[in-house]
Amino acid sequence: MEKFWGDRMDWTPEKAYRKLQDIYTDEIMQQEKRRVFQQVYRHLREHMEDLAISNGLKPKAEKQLSLFKEYTFMPGNNLFQSMRYVFLLARGEKEYDRGETQRHLQRIYRALFTSAGTKNPVIPESFWDTPLGVACVVAEKGVEAVYPILDEIDAEE
């Protein structure tokens, strides 16, 4: 039986990872990848218009991008791989290289929150409430940092 202190669950890393494994289903991760893909793709299109090359993508590239969106997989070292990496860490996979984790986090933050002309990302508070945001917190600060979020999820269930 789980031990509660008031309204809070007595979390351990093992319990937290089990909860995150329940939350981060393949379907949730695919939905989040599609959501992020839409954001980045829209941003790409807007910048192409800014540069007066709105029809700059070749049909082959357009087709490939539509497949990436549909199947939420891109071969190679890219944003989808970085998202997959932090999702797996949030599900309890062991981190082997802190530098690699930082590279994945920086790619996510750069792609989503670094505007032209700036060096550092400006991350809105609302990001930390998304599945990807929570996974990034786990990757960056450890599973203990999301105990309050897990308390909120448990309270809603």
PDB file of C-alpha atoms in Angstrom:
ATOM      1  CA  MET A   1       0.000   0.000   0.000  1.00  0.00           C
ATOM      2  CA  GLU A   2       1.242   3.485  -0.921  1.00  0.00           C
ATOM      3  CA  LYS A   3       2.086   5.764   1.985  1.00  0.00           C
ATOM      4  CA  PHE A   4       0.550   9.241   1.927  1.00  0.00           C
ATOM      5  CA  TRP A   5       1.468  12.346   3.911  1.00  0.00           C
ATOM      6  CA  GLY A   6      -1.614  14.522   3.764  1.00  0.00           C
ATOM      7  CA  ASP A   7      -2.455  14.911   0.080  1.00  0.00           C
ATOM      8  CA  ARG A   8       1.075  14.039  -1.107  1.00  0.00           C
ATOM      9  CA  MET A   9       2.235  10.626  -2.136  1.00  0.00           C
ATOM     10  CA  ASP A  10       5.470   9.449  -0.589  1.00  0.00           C
ATOM     11  CA  TRP A  11       7.400   9.249  -3.871  1.00  0.00           C
ATOM     12  CA  THR A  12      10.572   7.302  -4.411  1.00  0.00           C
ATOM     13  CA  PRO A  13      12.465   7.333  -7.696  1.00  0.00           C
ATOM     14  CA  GLU A  14      11.185   3.816  -8.420  1.00  0.00           C
ATOM     15  CA  LYS A  15       7.535   4.785  -7.821  1.00  0.00           C
ATOM     16  CA  ALA A  16       7.948   7.960  -9.842  1.00  0.00           C
ATOM     17  CA  TYR A  17       9.468   6.125 -12.803  1.00  0.00           C
ATOM     18  CA  ARG A  18       6.652   3.543 -12.685  1.00  0.00           C
ATOM     19  CA  LYS A  19       4.122   6.379 -12.793  1.00  0.00           C
ATOM     20  CA  LEU A  20       5.971   8.057 -15.661  1.00  0.00           C
ATOM     21  CA  GLN A  21       6.064   4.739 -17.547  1.00  0.00           C
ATOM     22  CA  ASP A  22       2.275   4.614 -17.237  1.00  0.00           C
ATOM     23  CA  ILE A  23       1.997   8.204 -18.455  1.00  0.00           C
ATOM     24  CA  TYR A  24       4.535   8.090 -21.293  1.00  0.00           C
ATOM     25  CA  THR A  25       2.839   5.550 -23.496  1.00  0.00           C
ATOM     26  CA  ASP A  26       3.901   5.189 -27.108  1.00  0.00           C
ATOM     27  CA  GLU A  27       0.706   7.013 -28.115  1.00  0.00           C
ATOM     28  CA  ILE A  28       1.424  10.002 -25.840  1.00  0.00           C
ATOM     29  CA  MET A  29       4.987  10.241 -27.134  1.00  0.00           C
ATOM     30  CA  GLN A  30       3.798  10.094 -30.762  1.00  0.00           C
ATOM     31  CA  GLN A  31       1.174  12.780 -30.140  1.00  0.00           C
ATOM     32  CA  GLU A  32       3.794  15.003 -28.579  1.00  0.00           C
ATOM     33  CA  LYS A  33       6.188  14.457 -31.477  1.00  0.00           C
ATOM     34  CA  ARG A  34       3.407  15.404 -33.911  1.00  0.00           C
ATOM     35  CA  ARG A  35       2.586  18.525 -31.897  1.00  0.00           C
ATOM     36  CA  VAL A  36       6.225  19.613 -31.854  1.00  0.00           C
ATOM     37  CA  PHE A  37       6.672  18.752 -35.539  1.00  0.00           C
ATOM     38  CA  GLN A  38       3.710  21.030 -36.367  1.00  0.00           C
ATOM     39  CA  GLN A  39       5.291  23.893 -34.408  1.00  0.00           C
ATOM     40  CA  VAL A  40       8.694  23.540 -36.042  1.00  0.00           C
ATOM     41  CA  TYR A  41       7.225  23.033 -39.515  1.00  0.00           C
ATOM     42  CA  ARG A  42       5.016  26.131 -39.140  1.00  0.00           C
ATOM     43  CA  HIS A  43       8.059  28.090 -37.973  1.00  0.00           C
ATOM     44  CA  LEU A  44      10.059  26.869 -40.985  1.00  0.00           C
ATOM     45  CA  ARG A  45       7.272  27.945 -43.356  1.00  0.00           C
ATOM     46  CA  GLU A  46       7.030  31.374 -41.744  1.00  0.00           C
ATOM     47  CA  HIS A  47      10.763  31.938 -42.112  1.00  0.00           C
ATOM     48  CA  MET A  48      10.711  30.750 -45.694  1.00  0.00           C
ATOM     49  CA  GLU A  49       8.048  33.402 -46.385  1.00  0.00           C
ATOM     50  CA  ASP A  50      10.223  35.978 -44.584  1.00  0.00           C
ATOM     51  CA  LEU A  51      13.022  35.128 -46.989  1.00  0.00           C
ATOM     52  CA  ALA A  52      10.687  35.225 -50.033  1.00  0.00           C
ATOM     53  CA  ILE A  53      11.136  31.514 -50.755  1.00  0.00           C
ATOM     54  CA  SER A  54       7.750  30.207 -49.653  1.00  0.00           C
ATOM     55  CA  ASN A  55       7.882  27.524 -52.359  1.00  0.00           C
ATOM     56  CA  GLY A  56      11.490  26.645 -51.598  1.00  0.00           C
ATOM     57  CA  LEU A  57      10.943  23.028 -50.576  1.00  0.00           C
ATOM     58  CA  LYS A  58      11.200  20.500 -53.356  1.00  0.00           C
ATOM     59  CA  PRO A  59       8.303  18.036 -53.725  1.00  0.00           C
ATOM     60  CA  LYS A  60      10.567  15.221 -52.526  1.00  0.00           C
ATOM     61  CA  ALA A  61      11.305  17.130 -49.305  1.00  0.00           C
ATOM     62  CA  GLU A  62       7.601  17.933 -48.804  1.00  0.00           C
ATOM     63  CA  LYS A  63       6.746  14.247 -49.189  1.00  0.00           C
ATOM     64  CA  GLN A  64       9.485  13.228 -46.782  1.00  0.00           C
ATOM     65  CA  LEU A  65       8.303  15.769 -44.193  1.00  0.00           C
ATOM     66  CA  SER A  66       4.732  14.489 -44.442  1.00  0.00           C
ATOM     67  CA  LEU A  67       6.021  10.959 -43.766  1.00  0.00           C
ATOM     68  CA  PHE A  68       8.016  12.183 -40.758  1.00  0.00           C
ATOM     69  CA  LYS A  69       4.874  13.801 -39.361  1.00  0.00           C
ATOM     70  CA  GLU A  70       2.744  10.726 -39.956  1.00  0.00           C
ATOM     71  CA  TYR A  71       5.168   8.154 -38.570  1.00  0.00           C
ATOM     72  CA  THR A  72       6.897  10.416 -35.991  1.00  0.00           C
ATOM     73  CA  PHE A  73      10.289   9.065 -36.990  1.00  0.00           C
ATOM     74  CA  MET A  74      13.210  10.772 -38.704  1.00  0.00           C
ATOM     75  CA  PRO A  75      16.376   8.854 -39.429  1.00  0.00           C
ATOM     76  CA  GLY A  76      19.601  10.323 -38.128  1.00  0.00           C
ATOM     77  CA  ASN A  77      20.527  12.686 -35.340  1.00  0.00           C
ATOM     78  CA  ASN A  78      17.655  15.175 -35.115  1.00  0.00           C
ATOM     79  CA  LEU A  79      14.899  16.722 -33.006  1.00  0.00           C
ATOM     80  CA  PHE A  80      12.768  13.550 -32.950  1.00  0.00           C
ATOM     81  CA  GLN A  81      15.728  11.541 -31.684  1.00  0.00           C
ATOM     82  CA  SER A  82      16.326  14.108 -28.954  1.00  0.00           C
ATOM     83  CA  MET A  83      12.681  13.909 -27.913  1.00  0.00           C
ATOM     84  CA  ARG A  84      12.861  10.124 -27.879  1.00  0.00           C
ATOM     85  CA  TYR A  85      16.004  10.293 -25.737  1.00  0.00           C
ATOM     86  CA  VAL A  86      14.443  12.510 -23.039  1.00  0.00           C
ATOM     87  CA  PHE A  87      11.200  10.479 -23.078  1.00  0.00           C
ATOM     88  CA  LEU A  88      13.195   7.305 -22.437  1.00  0.00           C
ATOM     89  CA  LEU A  89      15.034   8.969 -19.551  1.00  0.00           C
ATOM     90  CA  ALA A  90      11.666  10.040 -18.123  1.00  0.00           C
ATOM     91  CA  ARG A  91      10.525   6.427 -18.353  1.00  0.00           C
ATOM     92  CA  GLY A  92      13.500   5.364 -16.256  1.00  0.00           C
ATOM     93  CA  GLU A  93      16.159   4.435 -18.771  1.00  0.00           C
ATOM     94  CA  LYS A  94      19.656   4.891 -17.336  1.00  0.00           C
ATOM     95  CA  GLU A  95      21.664   7.916 -18.387  1.00  0.00           C
ATOM     96  CA  TYR A  96      25.134   6.938 -19.566  1.00  0.00           C
ATOM     97  CA  ASP A  97      26.559  10.266 -20.704  1.00  0.00           C
ATOM     98  CA  ARG A  98      25.561  13.588 -19.134  1.00  0.00           C
ATOM     99  CA  GLY A  99      27.067  15.452 -22.074  1.00  0.00           C
ATOM    100  CA  GLU A 100      24.822  13.588 -24.511  1.00  0.00           C
ATOM    101  CA  THR A 101      21.787  14.429 -22.389  1.00  0.00           C
ATOM    102  CA  GLN A 102      22.760  18.105 -22.441  1.00  0.00           C
ATOM    103  CA  ARG A 103      23.181  18.022 -26.244  1.00  0.00           C
ATOM    104  CA  HIS A 104      19.684  16.564 -26.645  1.00  0.00           C
ATOM    105  CA  LEU A 105      18.168  19.126 -24.274  1.00  0.00           C
ATOM    106  CA  GLN A 106      19.933  21.991 -26.052  1.00  0.00           C
ATOM    107  CA  ARG A 107      18.655  20.770 -29.434  1.00  0.00           C
ATOM    108  CA  ILE A 108      15.073  20.724 -28.109  1.00  0.00           C
ATOM    109  CA  TYR A 109      15.361  24.168 -26.512  1.00  0.00           C
ATOM    110  CA  ARG A 110      17.092  25.638 -29.572  1.00  0.00           C
ATOM    111  CA  ALA A 111      14.542  24.227 -32.033  1.00  0.00           C
ATOM    112  CA  LEU A 112      11.524  25.328 -30.029  1.00  0.00           C
ATOM    113  CA  PHE A 113      12.549  28.428 -28.110  1.00  0.00           C
ATOM    114  CA  THR A 114      15.530  30.234 -29.643  1.00  0.00           C
ATOM    115  CA  SER A 115      14.499  32.987 -32.005  1.00  0.00           C
ATOM    116  CA  ALA A 116      16.601  34.568 -34.711  1.00  0.00           C
ATOM    117  CA  GLY A 117      19.073  37.037 -33.291  1.00  0.00           C
ATOM    118  CA  THR A 118      19.261  35.470 -29.845  1.00  0.00           C
ATOM    119  CA  LYS A 119      21.687  33.003 -28.343  1.00  0.00           C
ATOM    120  CA  ASN A 120      19.652  31.721 -25.433  1.00  0.00           C
ATOM    121  CA  PRO A 121      16.226  30.129 -25.532  1.00  0.00           C
ATOM    122  CA  VAL A 122      13.255  31.865 -23.946  1.00  0.00           C
ATOM    123  CA  ILE A 123      11.157  29.030 -22.587  1.00  0.00           C
ATOM    124  CA  PRO A 124       7.574  29.854 -21.618  1.00  0.00           C
ATOM    125  CA  GLU A 125       6.313  28.520 -18.286  1.00  0.00           C
ATOM    126  CA  SER A 126       3.558  26.612 -20.091  1.00  0.00           C
ATOM    127  CA  PHE A 127       6.187  24.360 -21.707  1.00  0.00           C
ATOM    128  CA  TRP A 128       6.961  22.728 -18.359  1.00  0.00           C
ATOM    129  CA  ASP A 129       3.367  21.441 -18.190  1.00  0.00           C
ATOM    130  CA  THR A 130       3.640  19.553 -21.505  1.00  0.00           C
ATOM    131  CA  PRO A 131       4.734  15.912 -21.762  1.00  0.00           C
ATOM    132  CA  LEU A 132       7.974  17.034 -23.423  1.00  0.00           C
ATOM    133  CA  GLY A 133       8.559  19.722 -20.788  1.00  0.00           C
ATOM    134  CA  VAL A 134       8.172  17.243 -17.929  1.00  0.00           C
ATOM    135  CA  ALA A 135      10.514  14.801 -19.683  1.00  0.00           C
ATOM    136  CA  CYS A 136      13.077  17.599 -20.071  1.00  0.00           C
ATOM    137  CA  VAL A 137      12.851  18.376 -16.343  1.00  0.00           C
ATOM    138  CA  VAL A 138      13.540  14.717 -15.540  1.00  0.00           C
ATOM    139  CA  ALA A 139      16.486  14.671 -17.956  1.00  0.00           C
ATOM    140  CA  GLU A 140      17.883  17.935 -16.626  1.00  0.00           C
ATOM    141  CA  LYS A 141      17.207  17.756 -12.876  1.00  0.00           C
ATOM    142  CA  GLY A 142      16.279  14.159 -12.085  1.00  0.00           C
ATOM    143  CA  VAL A 143      12.985  12.435 -11.396  1.00  0.00           C
ATOM    144  CA  GLU A 144      12.761  13.961  -7.913  1.00  0.00           C
ATOM    145  CA  ALA A 145      12.139  17.354  -9.525  1.00  0.00           C
ATOM    146  CA  VAL A 146       8.788  16.181 -10.905  1.00  0.00           C
ATOM    147  CA  TYR A 147       7.336  14.795  -7.664  1.00  0.00           C
ATOM    148  CA  PRO A 148       5.045  17.852  -7.308  1.00  0.00           C
ATOM    149  CA  ILE A 149       3.758  17.322 -10.853  1.00  0.00           C
ATOM    150  CA  LEU A 150       3.130  13.651 -10.118  1.00  0.00           C
ATOM    151  CA  ASP A 151       1.224  14.703  -6.978  1.00  0.00           C
ATOM    152  CA  GLU A 152      -1.017  16.885  -9.145  1.00  0.00           C
ATOM    153  CA  ILE A 153      -1.602  14.038 -11.599  1.00  0.00           C
ATOM    154  CA  ASP A 154      -2.486  11.659  -8.777  1.00  0.00           C
ATOM    155  CA  ALA A 155      -4.875  14.213  -7.287  1.00  0.00           C
ATOM    156  CA  GLU A 156      -6.693  14.492 -10.644  1.00  0.00           C
ATOM    157  CA  GLU A 157      -7.109  10.715 -11.013  1.00  0.00           C
TER     158      GLU A 157
END
